[in-house]
XYZ file of C-alpha atoms in Angstrom:
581
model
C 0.000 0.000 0.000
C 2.770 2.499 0.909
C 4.553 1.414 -2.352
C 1.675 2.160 -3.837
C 1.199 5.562 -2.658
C 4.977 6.538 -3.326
C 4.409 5.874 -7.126
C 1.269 7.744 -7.149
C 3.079 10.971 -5.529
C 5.973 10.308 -7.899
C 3.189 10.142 -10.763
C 1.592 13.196 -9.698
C 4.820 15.347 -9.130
C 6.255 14.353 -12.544
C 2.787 15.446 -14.271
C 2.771 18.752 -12.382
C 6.753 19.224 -13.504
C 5.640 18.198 -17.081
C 2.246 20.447 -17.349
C 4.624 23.285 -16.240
C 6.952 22.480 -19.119
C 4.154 22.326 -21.006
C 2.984 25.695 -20.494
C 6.356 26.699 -20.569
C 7.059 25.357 -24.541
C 3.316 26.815 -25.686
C 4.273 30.485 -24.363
C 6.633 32.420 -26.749
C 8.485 34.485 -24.350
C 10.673 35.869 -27.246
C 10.225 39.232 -26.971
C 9.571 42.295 -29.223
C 12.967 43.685 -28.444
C 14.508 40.730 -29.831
C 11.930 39.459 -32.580
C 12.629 43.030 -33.980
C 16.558 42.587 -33.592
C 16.677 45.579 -31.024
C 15.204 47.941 -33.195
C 11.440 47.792 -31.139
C 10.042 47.959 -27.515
C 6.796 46.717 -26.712
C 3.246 47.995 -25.694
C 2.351 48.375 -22.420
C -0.255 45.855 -22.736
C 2.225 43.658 -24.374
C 4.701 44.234 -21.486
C 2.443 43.072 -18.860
C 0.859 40.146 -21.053
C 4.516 38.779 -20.810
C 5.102 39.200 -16.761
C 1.681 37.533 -16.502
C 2.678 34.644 -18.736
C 6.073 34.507 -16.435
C 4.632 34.709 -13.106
C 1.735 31.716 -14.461
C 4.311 29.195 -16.250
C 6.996 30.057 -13.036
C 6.646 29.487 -9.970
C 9.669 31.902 -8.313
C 7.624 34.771 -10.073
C 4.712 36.568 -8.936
C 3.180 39.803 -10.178
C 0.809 41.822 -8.366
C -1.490 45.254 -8.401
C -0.117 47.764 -5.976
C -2.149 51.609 -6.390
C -3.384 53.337 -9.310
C -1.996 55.890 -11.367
C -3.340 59.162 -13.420
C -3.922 56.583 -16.505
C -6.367 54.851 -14.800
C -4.572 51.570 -14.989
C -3.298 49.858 -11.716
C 0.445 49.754 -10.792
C 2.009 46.379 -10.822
C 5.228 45.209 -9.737
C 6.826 41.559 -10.208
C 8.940 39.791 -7.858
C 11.306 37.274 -8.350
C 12.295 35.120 -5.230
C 13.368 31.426 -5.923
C 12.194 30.483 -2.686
C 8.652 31.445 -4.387
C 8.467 33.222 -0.829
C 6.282 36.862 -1.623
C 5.167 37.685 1.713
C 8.072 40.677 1.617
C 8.199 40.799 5.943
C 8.776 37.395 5.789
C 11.709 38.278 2.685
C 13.487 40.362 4.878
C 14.076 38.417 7.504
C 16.949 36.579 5.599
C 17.026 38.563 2.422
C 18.106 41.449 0.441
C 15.714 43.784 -2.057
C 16.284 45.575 -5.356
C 14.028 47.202 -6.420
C 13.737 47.684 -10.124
C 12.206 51.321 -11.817
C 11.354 51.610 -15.651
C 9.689 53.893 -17.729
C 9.492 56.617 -15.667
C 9.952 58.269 -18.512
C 8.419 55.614 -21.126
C 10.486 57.137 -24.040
C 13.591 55.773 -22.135
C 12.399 52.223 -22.575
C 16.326 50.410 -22.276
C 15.196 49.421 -18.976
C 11.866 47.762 -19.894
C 12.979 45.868 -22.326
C 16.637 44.926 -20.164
C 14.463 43.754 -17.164
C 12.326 42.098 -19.320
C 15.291 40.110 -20.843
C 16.672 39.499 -17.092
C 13.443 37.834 -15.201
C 13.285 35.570 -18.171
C 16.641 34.232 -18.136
C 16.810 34.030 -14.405
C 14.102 31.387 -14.488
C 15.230 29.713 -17.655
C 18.735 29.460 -15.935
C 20.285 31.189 -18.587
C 22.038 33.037 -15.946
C 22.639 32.537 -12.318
C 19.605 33.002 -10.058
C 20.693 34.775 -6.721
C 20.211 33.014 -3.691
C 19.942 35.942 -0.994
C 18.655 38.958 -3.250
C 14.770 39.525 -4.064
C 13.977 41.406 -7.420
C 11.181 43.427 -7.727
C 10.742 45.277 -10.676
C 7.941 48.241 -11.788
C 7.582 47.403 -15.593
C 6.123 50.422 -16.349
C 5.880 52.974 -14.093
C 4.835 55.551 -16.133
C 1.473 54.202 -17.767
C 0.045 56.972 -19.214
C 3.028 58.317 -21.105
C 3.620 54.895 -22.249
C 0.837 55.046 -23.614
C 0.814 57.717 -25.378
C 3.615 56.154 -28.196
C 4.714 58.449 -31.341
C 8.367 58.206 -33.248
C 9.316 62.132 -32.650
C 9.332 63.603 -29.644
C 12.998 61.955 -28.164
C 14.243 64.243 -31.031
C 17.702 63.337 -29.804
C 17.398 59.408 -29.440
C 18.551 56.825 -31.994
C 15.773 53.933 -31.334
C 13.522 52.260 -30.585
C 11.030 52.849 -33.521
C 8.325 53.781 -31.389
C 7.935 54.612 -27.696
C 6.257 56.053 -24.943
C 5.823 59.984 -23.766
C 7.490 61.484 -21.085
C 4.868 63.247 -19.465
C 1.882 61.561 -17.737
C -1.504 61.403 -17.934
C -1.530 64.765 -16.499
C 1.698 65.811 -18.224
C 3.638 65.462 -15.667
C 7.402 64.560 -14.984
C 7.162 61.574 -12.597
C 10.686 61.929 -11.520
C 10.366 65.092 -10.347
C 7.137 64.109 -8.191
C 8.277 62.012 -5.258
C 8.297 64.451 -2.650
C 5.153 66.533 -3.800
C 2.676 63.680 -4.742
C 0.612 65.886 -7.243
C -0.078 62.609 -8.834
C -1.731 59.122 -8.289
C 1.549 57.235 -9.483
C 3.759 59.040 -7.122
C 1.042 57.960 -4.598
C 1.276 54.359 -5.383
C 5.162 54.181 -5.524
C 5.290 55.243 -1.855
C 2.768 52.623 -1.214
C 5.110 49.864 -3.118
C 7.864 51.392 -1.928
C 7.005 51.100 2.133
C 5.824 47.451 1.311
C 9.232 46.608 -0.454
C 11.767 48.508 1.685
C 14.193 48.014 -0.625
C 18.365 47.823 0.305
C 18.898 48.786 -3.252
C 16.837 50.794 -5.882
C 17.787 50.738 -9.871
C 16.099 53.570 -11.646
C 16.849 53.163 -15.510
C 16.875 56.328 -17.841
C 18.706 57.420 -21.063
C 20.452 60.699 -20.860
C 20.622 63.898 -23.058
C 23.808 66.325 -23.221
C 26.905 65.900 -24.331
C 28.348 63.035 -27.113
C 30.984 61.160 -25.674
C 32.159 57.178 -26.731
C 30.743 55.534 -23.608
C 27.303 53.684 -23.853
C 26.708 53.596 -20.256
C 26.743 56.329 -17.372
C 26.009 55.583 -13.759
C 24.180 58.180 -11.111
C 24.670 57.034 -7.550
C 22.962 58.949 -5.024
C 25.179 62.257 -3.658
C 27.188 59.709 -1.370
C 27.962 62.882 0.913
C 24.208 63.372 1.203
C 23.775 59.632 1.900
C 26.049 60.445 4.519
C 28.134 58.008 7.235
C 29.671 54.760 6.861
C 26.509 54.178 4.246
C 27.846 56.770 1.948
C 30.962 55.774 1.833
C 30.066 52.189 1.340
C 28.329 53.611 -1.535
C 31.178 55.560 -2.826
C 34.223 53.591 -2.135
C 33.177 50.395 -2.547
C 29.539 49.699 -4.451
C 30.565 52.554 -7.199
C 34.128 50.966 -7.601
C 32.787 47.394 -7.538
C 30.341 48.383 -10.369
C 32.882 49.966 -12.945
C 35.066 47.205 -11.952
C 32.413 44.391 -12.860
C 31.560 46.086 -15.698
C 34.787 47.053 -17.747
C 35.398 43.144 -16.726
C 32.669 42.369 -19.286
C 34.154 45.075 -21.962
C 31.397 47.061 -21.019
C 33.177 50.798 -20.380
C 30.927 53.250 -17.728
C 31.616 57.157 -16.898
C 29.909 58.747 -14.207
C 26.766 60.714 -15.551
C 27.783 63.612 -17.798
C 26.085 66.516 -16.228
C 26.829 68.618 -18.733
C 24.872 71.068 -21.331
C 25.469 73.521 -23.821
C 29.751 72.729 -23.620
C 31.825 69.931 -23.949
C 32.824 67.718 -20.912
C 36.408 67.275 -21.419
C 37.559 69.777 -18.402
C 35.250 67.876 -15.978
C 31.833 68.512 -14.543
C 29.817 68.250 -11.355
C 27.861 65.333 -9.874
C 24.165 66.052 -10.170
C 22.382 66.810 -6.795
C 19.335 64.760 -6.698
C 17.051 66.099 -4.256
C 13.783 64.057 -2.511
C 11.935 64.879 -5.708
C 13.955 62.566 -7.662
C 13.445 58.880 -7.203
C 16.737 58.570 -5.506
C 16.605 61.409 -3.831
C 13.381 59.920 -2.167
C 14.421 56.459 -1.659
C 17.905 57.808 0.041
C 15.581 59.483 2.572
C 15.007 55.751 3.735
C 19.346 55.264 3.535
C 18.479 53.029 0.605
C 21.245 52.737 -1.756
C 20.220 54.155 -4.940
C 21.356 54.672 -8.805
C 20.445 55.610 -11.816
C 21.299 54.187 -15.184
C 22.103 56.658 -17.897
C 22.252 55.510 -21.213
C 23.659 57.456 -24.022
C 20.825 58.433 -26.346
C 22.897 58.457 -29.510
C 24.140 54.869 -29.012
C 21.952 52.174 -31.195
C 18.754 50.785 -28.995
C 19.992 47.335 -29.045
C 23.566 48.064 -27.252
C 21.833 50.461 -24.955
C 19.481 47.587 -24.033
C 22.035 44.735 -23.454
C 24.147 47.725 -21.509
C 21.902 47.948 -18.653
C 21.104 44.348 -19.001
C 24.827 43.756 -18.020
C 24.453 46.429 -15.563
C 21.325 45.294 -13.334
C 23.022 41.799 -13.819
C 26.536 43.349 -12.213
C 24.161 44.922 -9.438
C 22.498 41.986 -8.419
C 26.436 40.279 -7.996
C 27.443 43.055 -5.872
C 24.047 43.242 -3.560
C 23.968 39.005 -3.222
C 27.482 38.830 -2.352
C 27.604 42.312 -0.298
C 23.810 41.450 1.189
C 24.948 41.240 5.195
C 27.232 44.149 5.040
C 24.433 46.585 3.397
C 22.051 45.272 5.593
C 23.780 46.201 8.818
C 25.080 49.625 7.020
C 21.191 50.523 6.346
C 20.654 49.869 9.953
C 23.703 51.679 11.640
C 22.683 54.382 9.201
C 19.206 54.449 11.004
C 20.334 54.274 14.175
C 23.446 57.023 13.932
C 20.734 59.561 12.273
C 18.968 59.385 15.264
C 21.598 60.125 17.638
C 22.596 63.617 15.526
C 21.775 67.076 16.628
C 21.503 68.619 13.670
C 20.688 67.834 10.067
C 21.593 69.281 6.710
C 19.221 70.398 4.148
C 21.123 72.663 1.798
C 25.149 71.556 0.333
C 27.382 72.779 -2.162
C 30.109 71.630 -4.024
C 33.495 71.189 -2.152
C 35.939 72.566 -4.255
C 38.593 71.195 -1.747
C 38.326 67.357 -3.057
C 37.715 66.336 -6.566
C 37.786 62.826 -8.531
C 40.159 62.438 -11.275
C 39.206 59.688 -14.271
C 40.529 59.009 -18.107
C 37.448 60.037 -19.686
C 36.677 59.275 -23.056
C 34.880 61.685 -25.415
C 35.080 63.212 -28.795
C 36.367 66.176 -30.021
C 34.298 69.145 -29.806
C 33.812 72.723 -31.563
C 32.207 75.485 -31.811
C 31.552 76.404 -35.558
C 29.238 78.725 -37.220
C 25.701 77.208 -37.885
C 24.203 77.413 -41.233
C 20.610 78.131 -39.517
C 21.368 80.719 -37.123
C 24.490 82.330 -38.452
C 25.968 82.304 -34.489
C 28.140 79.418 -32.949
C 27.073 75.712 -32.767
C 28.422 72.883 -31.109
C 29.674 70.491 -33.402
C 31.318 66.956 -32.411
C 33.721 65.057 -34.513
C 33.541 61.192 -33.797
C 36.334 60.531 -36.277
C 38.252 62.495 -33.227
C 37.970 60.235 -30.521
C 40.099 61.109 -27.143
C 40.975 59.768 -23.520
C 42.475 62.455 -21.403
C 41.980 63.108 -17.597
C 39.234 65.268 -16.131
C 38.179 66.351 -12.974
C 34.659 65.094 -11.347
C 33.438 67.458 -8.904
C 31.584 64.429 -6.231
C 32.055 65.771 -3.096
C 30.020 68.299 -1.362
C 29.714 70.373 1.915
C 26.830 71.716 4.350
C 25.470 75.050 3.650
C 22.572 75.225 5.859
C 22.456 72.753 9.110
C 18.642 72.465 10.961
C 19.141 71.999 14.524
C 16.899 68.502 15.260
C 14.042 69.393 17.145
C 12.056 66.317 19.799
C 9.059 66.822 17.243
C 6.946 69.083 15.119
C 3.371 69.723 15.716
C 1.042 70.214 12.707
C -2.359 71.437 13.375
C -5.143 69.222 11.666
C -6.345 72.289 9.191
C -3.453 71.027 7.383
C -4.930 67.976 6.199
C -3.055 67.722 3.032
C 0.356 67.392 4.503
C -0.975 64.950 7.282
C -2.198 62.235 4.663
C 1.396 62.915 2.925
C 2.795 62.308 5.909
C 0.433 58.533 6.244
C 1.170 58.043 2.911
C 4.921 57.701 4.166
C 4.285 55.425 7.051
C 4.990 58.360 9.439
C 4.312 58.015 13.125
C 2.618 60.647 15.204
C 0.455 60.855 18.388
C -2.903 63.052 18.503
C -3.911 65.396 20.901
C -6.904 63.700 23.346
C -8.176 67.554 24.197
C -6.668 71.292 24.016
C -3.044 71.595 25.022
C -0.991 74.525 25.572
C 2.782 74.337 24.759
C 5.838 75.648 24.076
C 7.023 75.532 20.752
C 9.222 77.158 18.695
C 8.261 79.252 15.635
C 9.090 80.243 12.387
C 8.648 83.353 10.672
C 9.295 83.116 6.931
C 12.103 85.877 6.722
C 12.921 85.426 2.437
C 12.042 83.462 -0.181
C 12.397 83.475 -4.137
C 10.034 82.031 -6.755
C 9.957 80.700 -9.629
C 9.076 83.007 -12.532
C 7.216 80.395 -14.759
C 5.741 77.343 -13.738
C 7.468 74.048 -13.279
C 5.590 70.739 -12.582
C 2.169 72.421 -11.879
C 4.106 74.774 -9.317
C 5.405 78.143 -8.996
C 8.431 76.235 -6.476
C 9.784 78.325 -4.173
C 13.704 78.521 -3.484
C 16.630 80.355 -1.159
C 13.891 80.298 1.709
C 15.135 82.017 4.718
C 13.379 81.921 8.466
C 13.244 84.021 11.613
C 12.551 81.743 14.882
C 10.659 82.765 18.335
C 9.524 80.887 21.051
C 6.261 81.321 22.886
C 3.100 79.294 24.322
C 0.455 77.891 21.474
C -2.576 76.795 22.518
C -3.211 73.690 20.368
C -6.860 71.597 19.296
C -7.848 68.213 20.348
C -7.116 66.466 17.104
C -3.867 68.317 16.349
C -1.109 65.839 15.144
C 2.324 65.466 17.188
C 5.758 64.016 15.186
C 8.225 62.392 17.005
C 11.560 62.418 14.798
C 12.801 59.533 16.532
C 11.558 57.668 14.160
C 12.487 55.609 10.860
C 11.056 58.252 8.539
C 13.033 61.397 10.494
C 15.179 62.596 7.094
C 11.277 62.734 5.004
C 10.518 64.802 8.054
C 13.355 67.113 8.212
C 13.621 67.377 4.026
C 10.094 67.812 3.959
C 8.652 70.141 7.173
C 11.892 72.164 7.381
C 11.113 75.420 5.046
C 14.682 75.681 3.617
C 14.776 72.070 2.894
C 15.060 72.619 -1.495
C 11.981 70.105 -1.746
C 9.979 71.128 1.590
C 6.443 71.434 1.043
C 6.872 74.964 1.987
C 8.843 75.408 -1.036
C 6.521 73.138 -2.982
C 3.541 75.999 -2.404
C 1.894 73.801 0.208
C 1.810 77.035 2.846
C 1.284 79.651 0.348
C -1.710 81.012 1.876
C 0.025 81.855 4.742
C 2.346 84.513 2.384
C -1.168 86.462 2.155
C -2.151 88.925 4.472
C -5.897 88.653 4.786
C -6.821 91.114 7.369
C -5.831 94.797 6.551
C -6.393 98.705 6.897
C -8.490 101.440 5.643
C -6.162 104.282 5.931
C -8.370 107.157 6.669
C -9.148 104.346 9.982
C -6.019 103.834 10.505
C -4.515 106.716 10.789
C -6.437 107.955 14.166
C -5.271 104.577 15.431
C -1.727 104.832 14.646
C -1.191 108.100 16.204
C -2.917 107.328 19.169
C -0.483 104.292 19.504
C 2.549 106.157 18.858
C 1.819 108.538 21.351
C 1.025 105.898 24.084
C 4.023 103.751 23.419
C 6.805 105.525 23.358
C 9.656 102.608 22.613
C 7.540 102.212 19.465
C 7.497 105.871 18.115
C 11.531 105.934 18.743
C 11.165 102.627 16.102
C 9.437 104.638 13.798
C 11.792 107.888 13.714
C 14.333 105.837 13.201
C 12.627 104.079 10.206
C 12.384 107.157 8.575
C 15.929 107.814 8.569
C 15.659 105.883 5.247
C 14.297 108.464 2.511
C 11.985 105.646 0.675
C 10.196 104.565 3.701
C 9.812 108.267 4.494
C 8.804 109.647 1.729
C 6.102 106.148 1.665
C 3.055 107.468 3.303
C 1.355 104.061 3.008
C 4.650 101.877 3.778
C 4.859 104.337 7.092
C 1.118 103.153 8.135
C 1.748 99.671 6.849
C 4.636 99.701 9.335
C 3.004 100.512 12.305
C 0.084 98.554 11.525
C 2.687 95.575 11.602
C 4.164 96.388 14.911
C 0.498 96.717 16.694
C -1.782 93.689 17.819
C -4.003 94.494 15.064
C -1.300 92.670 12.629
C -2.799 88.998 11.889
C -0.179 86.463 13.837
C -0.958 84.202 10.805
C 0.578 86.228 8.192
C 4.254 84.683 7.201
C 4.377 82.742 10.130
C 4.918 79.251 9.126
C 1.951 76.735 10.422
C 4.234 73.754 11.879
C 5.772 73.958 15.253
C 8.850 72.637 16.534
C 9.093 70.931 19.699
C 12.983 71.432 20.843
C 14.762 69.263 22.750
């Protein structure tokens, strides 16, 4: 009988093994990339046809809805674990995470089609499946744009034939979105990001600028910025490890050329990428984060297979680095917390630079045959390999003393479901409290002078601080920063922060008085005050020393009105409060 019953599980574990073959053989997963000889990338229907054939003919994949976005279609992501384990708390017990971006913007579609290529040779065994690293890749996180396929608009890009938009649904740029959340896609990558929790996070692009011979670039998140033993892990050893891997496999990579309207060949400076980036963002969790850049002259297929070889030369470094990232990630949480003051504004350190053999092409500046003025003109028959100078280091220019928390009032509902959105802790006030807080008084700002991404963004913000006693509402929120999301909190509630939500326009109201004067009131009311308060009227003679106030009849009563109690309190004072320490 037992006999019996061994031969009939044998039986039944040999059909299950063959109906999965089965499937396997009746789905095509050649895909358009290659069917078209790397001239062509897929649909977006297409692309997640073919993750949904994966994740039903193999078992280590899984693909899932996570969100919606502007399009109206859901969010997916796919994850590859060959333990077929998806429960991700359960992951990260004894594994690592990349997480995977592409088509942010859906034009750049290298990395759809690369990743593509990548989960269906990891579970064909066409290359080596990683034992302690989880993938998880977005196919297409920009929906709408991808869409929206023409042939024109990358006027700069040599392939694929057709492709997606950069803009969204709503036209906007994604990657500039992940602090702000004007959209429903930036909504739902915070959701799959919080459920991930990545170690590592691949965001694949192709570049603009300047010609050069390389087909790859690399943008690591501003190590400096990073900051701590993290950052330099980044810098010293992930970066190296990387180029290393890579020129290994004949495949050369330059840091990304951030350079326009010139030629790169004296050097340039590493781009700054702030939380509205998407590794700006995920570095606010001290995940380690990269872009791929590839060069948009460069034919389709090589740019393709170059950040194949690249994720693939990633996934070495995170499997066999896993344990040391891992405790990095957490020392980095743990020494943030233990810091007294936090940076929110750098600038380049002119003191250290990186010197590299880069190689470019010549380039000129000849007269154009359009415009009659000078062009930019590179000569590929002039290829070169000298030494430059890459400007990667940086230096505080504005440090935030940490304060024990912030208190937002409720009226500010906006910023409080942000702040959920981000798996932020806070505490709520069971009935009216009065406290001592400290506050700021918005002292300078600057603004843009046309739009950008729906927003008239705000920048070289400047505050005045007081103390004093604030009666707060039952219901008002309370934001302890000793917490795992305390660098979203300080890059995003302190007003010089370059993508706080005061700089985003979230507090403009308060930058409009709404109370005011009738002079011909006024004026009875200002000289009776001047004449009772004496240190005041001193104030005001002494104002007029300066000829344009005095000869300013309504700056002179606009003045005063400002120095009585008549002045709203709400007017440029900035609506969070800080709890110090």
């Amino acid at each position: 009988m037992k006999r019996i019953i061994f031969i009939f599980s044998l039986l039944a574990v040999f059909s299950c093994t063959t109906t999965e073959k089965k499937n396997a053989n009746k789905i095509d997963f050649t895909t358009t990339f290659e069917k078209s000889k790397g001239t062509e990338t897929p649909t977006y229907p297409e692309v997640i046809t073919y993750y949904k054939n994966l994740a039903e003919t193999y078992p280590e994949i899984n693909i899932k809805e996570i969100g919606m976005t502007d399009s109206g279609n859901p969010l997916h992501i796919v994850t590859l674990n060959p333990d077929g384990e998806f429960d991700f708390d359960k992951i990260r017990q004894s594994k690592r995470i990349l997480l995977i971006n592409n088509g942010i913007h859906p034009g750049e579609s290298d990395g759809i089609d690369a990743t593509m290529l990548m989960f269906r040779d990891l579970v064909q065994d066409e290359i080596k499946m990683p034992k302690n690293t989880v993938l998880v890749a977005i196919p297409v996180y920009n929906i709408g744009g991808a869409l929206n396929r023409n042939s024109g608009t990358r006027t700069n890009q040599n392939g694929p034939k057709e492709y997606g938009f950069r803009g969204n649904s709503r036209n906007y740029d994604l990657n500039r979105d992940f602090i702000k959340n004007d959209t429903k896609n930036a909504k739902a990558f915070s959701e799959v990001f919080h459920l991930v929790q990545p170690d590592v996070f691949i965001d694949n692009h192709v570049s603009n600028g300047a010609d050069y011979q390389y087909t790859l670039t690399h943008l690591f998140t501003q190590h400096n910025k990073l900051g701590g033993d993290l950052g330099n892990y980044l810098h010293n050893e992930m970066h190296t490890q990387l180029e290393a891997s890579l020129v290994s496999k004949k495949w050369n990579i330059t840091p990304y050329v951030n350079v326009w309207g010139t030629t790169p060949d004296k050097g340039w400076v590493q781009f700054m990428d702030s939380p509205r980036y998407s590794t700006g963002y995920t570095t606010l969790w001290n995940t380690l984060g990269m872009m791929v850049e590839t060069h948009m002259l460069k034919p389709y297929q090589n740019r393709v297979v170059g950040t194949y070889e690249l994720m693939k030369s990633m996934i070495e470094i995170t499997e066999k680095d896993g344990e040391k990232i891992k405790l990095l990630r957490k020392k980095a949480f743990s020494d943030f917390l233990k810091k007294e003051t936090y940076t929110v504004n750098w600038k380049v350190d002119t003191s250290q630079v990186t010197k590299f053999n880069f190689k470019g092409y010549e380039g000129t500046f000849i007269d154009s045959e359009i415009t009659g003025v000078k062009r930019l003109k590179y000569d590929r028959d002039k290829p070169y390999s000298k030494e430059v100078k890459y400007q990667n280091y940086f230096t505080s220019t504005t440090d935030i003393t940490i304060p024990k928390a912030y208190i937002i009032p409720q009226g500010w509902w906006n910023v409080i479901e942000l702040l959920k959105l981000n798996q932020i802790e806070f505490n709520t006030l069971e009935k009216d409290s009065t406290i001592t807080v400290e506050i700021y008084h918005i002292n300078d700002y600057k603004s843009r002078k046309s739009p950008y991404e729906g927003h008239y963004l705000h920048y070289e913000t400047s505050v005045k601080k007081s103390r004093d006693q604030i009666t707060f509402k039952k219901g008002d929120i309370i934001i302890p920063t000793n917490q795992k999301g305390f660098r979203y909190l300080m890059e995003t509630l302190e007003p010089e922060a370059p993508d706080s939500f005061f700089n985003w326009n979230f507090f403009d109201t308060i930058l409009q008085q709404k109370e005011g004067f009738s002079p011909y009131v006024w004026e009875d009311k200002a000289l009776e005050l001047l004449t009772q308060n004496n240190e005041l009227r001193i104030k005001f003679e002494e104002k007029k020393i300066d000829t344009a106030f005095a000869n300013n009849w309504y700056a002179q009563l606009d003045w005063i009105h400002k120095e009585s109690d008549n002045y709203e309190k709400a007017h440029m004072r900035y609506p969070l409060y800080r709890i110090l320490r």
